[in-house]
Short mmCIF file of C-alpha atoms in Angstrom, two decimals:
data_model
loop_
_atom_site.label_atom_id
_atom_site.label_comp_id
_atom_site.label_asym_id
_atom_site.label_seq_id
_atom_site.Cartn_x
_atom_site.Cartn_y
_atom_site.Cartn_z
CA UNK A 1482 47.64 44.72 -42.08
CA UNK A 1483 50.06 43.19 -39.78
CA UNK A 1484 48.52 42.87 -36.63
CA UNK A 1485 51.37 40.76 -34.79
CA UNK A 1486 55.08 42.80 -35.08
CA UNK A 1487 58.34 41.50 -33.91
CA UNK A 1488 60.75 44.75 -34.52
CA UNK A 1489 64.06 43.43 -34.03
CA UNK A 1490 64.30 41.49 -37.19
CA UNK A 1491 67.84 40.08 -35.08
CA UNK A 1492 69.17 39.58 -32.16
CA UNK A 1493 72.69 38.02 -30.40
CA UNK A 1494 73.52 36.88 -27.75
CA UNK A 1495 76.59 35.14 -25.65
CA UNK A 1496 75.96 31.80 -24.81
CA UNK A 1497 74.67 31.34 -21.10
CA UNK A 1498 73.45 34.93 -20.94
CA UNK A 1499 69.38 35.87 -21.34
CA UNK A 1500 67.46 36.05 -24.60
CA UNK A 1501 64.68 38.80 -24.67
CA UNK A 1502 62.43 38.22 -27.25
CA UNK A 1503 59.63 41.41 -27.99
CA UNK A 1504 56.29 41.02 -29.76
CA UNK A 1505 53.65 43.67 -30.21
CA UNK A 1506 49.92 43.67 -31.20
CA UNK A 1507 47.11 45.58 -32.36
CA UNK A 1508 44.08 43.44 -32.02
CA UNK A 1509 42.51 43.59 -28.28
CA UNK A 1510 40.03 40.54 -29.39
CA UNK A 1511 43.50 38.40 -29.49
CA UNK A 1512 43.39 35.75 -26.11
CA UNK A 1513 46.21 33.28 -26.93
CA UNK A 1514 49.46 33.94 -27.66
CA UNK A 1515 52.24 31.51 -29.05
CA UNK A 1516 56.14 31.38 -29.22
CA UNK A 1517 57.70 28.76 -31.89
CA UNK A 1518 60.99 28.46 -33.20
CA UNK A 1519 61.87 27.50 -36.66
CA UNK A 1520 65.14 25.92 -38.30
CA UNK A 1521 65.98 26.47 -41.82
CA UNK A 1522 64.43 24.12 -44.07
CA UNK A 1523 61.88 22.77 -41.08
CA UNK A 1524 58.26 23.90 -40.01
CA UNK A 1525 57.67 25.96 -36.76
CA UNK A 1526 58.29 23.98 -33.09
CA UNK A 1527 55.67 25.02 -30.62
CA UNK A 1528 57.71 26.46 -27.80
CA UNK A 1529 55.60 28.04 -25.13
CA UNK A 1530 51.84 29.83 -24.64
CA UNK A 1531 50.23 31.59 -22.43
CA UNK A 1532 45.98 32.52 -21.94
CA UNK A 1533 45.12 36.09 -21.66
CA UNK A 1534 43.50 35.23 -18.60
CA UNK A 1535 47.68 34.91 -17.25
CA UNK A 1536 50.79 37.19 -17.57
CA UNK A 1537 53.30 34.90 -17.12
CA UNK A 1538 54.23 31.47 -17.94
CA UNK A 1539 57.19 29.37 -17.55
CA UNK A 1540 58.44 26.02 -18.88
CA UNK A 1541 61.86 24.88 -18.34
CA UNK A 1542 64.56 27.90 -19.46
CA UNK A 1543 61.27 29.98 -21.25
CA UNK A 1544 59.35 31.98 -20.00
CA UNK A 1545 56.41 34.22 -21.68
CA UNK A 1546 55.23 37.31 -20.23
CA UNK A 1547 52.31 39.34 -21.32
CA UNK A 1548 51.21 43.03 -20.70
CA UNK A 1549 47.81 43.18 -22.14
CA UNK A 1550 47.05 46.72 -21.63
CA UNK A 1551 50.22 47.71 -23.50
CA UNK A 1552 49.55 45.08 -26.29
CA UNK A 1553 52.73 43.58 -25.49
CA UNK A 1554 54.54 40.37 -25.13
CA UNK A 1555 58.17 38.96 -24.58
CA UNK A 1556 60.05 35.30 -24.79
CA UNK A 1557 63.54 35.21 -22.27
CA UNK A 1558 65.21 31.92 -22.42
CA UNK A 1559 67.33 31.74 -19.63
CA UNK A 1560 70.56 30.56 -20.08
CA UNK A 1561 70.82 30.78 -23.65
CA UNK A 1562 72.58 27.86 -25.45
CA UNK A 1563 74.20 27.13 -29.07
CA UNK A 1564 71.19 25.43 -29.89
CA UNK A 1565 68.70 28.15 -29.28
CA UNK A 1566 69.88 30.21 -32.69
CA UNK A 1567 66.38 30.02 -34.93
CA UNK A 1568 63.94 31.96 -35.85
CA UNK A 1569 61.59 32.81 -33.68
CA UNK A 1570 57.98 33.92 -34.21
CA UNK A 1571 55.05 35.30 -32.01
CA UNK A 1572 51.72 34.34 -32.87
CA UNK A 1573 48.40 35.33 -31.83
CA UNK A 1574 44.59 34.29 -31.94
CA UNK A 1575 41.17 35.89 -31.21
CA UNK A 1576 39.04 32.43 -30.02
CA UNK A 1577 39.10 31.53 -33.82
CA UNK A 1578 41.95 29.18 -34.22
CA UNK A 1579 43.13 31.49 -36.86
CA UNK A 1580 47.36 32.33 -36.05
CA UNK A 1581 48.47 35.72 -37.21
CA UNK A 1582 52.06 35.46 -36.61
CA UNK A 1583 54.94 38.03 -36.32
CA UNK A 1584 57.86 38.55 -39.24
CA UNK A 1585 60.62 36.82 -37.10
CA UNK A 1586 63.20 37.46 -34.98
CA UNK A 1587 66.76 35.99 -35.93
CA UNK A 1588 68.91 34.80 -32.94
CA UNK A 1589 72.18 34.32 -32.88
CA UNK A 1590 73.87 32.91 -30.18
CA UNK A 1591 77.82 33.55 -29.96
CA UNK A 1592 80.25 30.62 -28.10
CA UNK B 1052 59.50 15.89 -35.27
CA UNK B 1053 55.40 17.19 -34.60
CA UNK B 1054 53.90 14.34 -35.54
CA UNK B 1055 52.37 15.96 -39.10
CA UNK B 1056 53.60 15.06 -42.00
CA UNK B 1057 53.56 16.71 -45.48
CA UNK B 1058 54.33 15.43 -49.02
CA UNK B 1059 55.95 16.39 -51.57
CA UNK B 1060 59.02 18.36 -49.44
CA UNK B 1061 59.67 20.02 -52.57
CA UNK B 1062 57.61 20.61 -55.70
CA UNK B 1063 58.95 22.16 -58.66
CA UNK B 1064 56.43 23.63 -61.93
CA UNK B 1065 55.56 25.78 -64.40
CA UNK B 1066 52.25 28.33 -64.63
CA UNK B 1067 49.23 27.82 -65.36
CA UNK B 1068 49.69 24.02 -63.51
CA UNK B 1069 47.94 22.66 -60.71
CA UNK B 1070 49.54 20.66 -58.21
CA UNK B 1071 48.14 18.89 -54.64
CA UNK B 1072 49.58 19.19 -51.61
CA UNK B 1073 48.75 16.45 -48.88
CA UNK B 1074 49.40 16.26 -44.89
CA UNK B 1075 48.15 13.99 -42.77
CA UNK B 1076 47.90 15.14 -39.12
CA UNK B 1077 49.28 14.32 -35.80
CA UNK B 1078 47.50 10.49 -34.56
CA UNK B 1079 43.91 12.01 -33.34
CA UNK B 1080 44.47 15.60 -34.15
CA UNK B 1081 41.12 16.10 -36.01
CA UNK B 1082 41.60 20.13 -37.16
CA UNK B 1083 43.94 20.88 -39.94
CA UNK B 1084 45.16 24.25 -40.70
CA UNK B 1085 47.25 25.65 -44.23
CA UNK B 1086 49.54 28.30 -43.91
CA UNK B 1087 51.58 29.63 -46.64
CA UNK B 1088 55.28 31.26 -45.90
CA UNK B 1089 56.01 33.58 -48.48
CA UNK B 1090 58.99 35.86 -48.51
CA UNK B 1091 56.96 39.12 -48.74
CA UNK B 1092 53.88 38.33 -46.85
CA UNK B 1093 55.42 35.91 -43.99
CA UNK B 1094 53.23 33.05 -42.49
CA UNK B 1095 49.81 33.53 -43.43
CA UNK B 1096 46.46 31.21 -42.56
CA UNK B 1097 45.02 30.31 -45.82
CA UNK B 1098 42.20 27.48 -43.88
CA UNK B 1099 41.06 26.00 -40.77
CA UNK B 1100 39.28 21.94 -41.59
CA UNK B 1101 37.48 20.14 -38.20
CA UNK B 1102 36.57 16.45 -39.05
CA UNK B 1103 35.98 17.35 -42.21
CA UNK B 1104 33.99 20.30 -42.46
CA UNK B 1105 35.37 23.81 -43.16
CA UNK B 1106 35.89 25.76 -40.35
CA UNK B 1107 37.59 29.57 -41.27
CA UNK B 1108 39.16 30.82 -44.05
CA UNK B 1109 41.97 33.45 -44.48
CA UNK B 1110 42.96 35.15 -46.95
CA UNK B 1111 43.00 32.48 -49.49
CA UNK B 1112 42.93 33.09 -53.32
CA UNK B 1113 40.24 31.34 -55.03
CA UNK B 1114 42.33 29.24 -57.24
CA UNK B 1115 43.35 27.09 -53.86
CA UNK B 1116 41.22 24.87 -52.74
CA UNK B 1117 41.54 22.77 -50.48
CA UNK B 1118 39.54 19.57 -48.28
CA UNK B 1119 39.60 17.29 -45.28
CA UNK B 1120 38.96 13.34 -45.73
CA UNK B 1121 37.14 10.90 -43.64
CA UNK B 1122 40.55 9.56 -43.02
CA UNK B 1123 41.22 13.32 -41.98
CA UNK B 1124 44.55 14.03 -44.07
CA UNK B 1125 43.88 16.73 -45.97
CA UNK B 1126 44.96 18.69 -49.66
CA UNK B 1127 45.46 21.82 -51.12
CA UNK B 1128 44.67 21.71 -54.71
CA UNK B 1129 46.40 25.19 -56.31
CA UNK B 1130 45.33 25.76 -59.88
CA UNK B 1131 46.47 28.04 -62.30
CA UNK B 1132 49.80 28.74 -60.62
CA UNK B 1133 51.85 31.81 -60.77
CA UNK B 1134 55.05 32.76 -60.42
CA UNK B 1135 54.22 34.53 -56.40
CA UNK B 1136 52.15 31.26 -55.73
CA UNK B 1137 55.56 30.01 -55.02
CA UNK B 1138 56.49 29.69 -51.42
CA UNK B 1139 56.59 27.15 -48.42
CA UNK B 1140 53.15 25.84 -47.52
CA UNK B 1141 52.43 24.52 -44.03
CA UNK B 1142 50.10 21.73 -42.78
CA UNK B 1143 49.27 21.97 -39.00
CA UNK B 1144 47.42 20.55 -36.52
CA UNK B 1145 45.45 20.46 -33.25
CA UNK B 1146 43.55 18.19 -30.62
CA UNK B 1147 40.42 18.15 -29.42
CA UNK B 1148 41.25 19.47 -26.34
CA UNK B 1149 44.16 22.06 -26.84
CA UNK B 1150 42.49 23.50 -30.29
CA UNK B 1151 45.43 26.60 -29.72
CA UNK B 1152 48.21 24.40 -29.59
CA UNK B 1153 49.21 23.76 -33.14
CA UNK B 1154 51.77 21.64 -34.26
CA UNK B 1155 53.10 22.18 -37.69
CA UNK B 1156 54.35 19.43 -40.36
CA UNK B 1157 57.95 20.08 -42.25
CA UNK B 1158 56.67 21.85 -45.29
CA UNK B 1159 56.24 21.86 -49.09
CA UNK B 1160 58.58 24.47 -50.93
CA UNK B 1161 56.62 25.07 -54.13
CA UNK B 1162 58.42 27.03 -57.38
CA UNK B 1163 56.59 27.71 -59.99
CA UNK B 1164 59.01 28.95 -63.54
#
């Protein structure tokens, strides 16, 4: 039962324009949510969270915002640069430590 | 680089083995987490280790095992392997104070022929 869904299995973009990432979930006991990015061949980088007590956090050219009500969150990474193109996964947890994460969401970003 | 690392990067068998995996965490991280990264199932927790003691479990088979040392690197001990045991397999960590924030080692890729 995947409880943490990234739909857009891809996305691309132009270099210096905006990223928007989507994430949905179906567990309301989730209070943390977590964006990483992953290279081929390396484990997950922590990236940016927010508390469920916020809805909206920035750091640097990332910023999280989160709609609890609709079960919703999104990553923009403002401007977007060559180095940005990873994989990028949501990831959730319920007080428990436990991270259910998202399939992925492939971006490409074009010169 | 996170700070965790994991050994072997790759590990190559047969079924019916059993092979460790071993991470040691970020310097004073004292939780340890296993994921495992298949290409069906995504990232999945398998277990959650605090100083030692077991702290939650996922959806773990029962032929994994796994601990947390005094020295608080921990293993994964999978036994009787089979061919879909193969996949990557994550170590992470966490402080004491930012238990949410976890930081994730490399990797092991694990096939099993």
């Amino acid at each position: 039962d995947q409880q943490v869904k990234q739909n857009s299995p891809s996305l691309s973009v132009q270099e210096g324009r905006i990223s928007i990432l989507n994430c949905d979930y179906t567990n309301s006991m989730f209070d943390y949510f977590l964006w990483y990015k992953k290279y081929p061949a390396e484990g997950p980088t922590f990236l940016i969270s927010i508390s469920s007590i916020k809805d909206k956090n920035e750091d640097g050219r990332f910023t999280v915002f989160l709609n609890k009500s609709a079960k919703h969150l999104s990553l923009h990474i403002v401007p977007s640069q060559p180095g940005d193109s990873a994989v990028y996964f949501c990831a959730a947890s319920a007080n428990d430590y436990k991270l259910s994460f998202g399939a992925g969401t492939t971006v490409t970003v074009r010169a | 680089d996170s700070g965790v690392t994991q050994t072997p990067k790759h590990l190559i068998t047969a079924t019916g083995q059993r092979v460790t995996l071993r991470c040691s965490p970020r310097s004073g991280d004292l939780s340890v987490y296993w994921y495992q990264q298949s290409l069906d199932q995504g990232l999945q927790f398998l277990i959650h280790y605090y100083n030692g003691e077991e702290r939650a479990k996922g959806n773990i088979l029962e032929r994994f095992s796994a601990q947390q040392f005094p020295d608080l690197h921990s293993e994964l001990n999978l036994s009787s392997l089979e061919l879909g045991d193969s996949a990557l397999y994550f170590c992470a960590s966490s402080s004491r104070t930012d238990q949410e924030t976890q930081y994730f080692g490399p990797g092991t890729r694990l096939l099993v022929l």
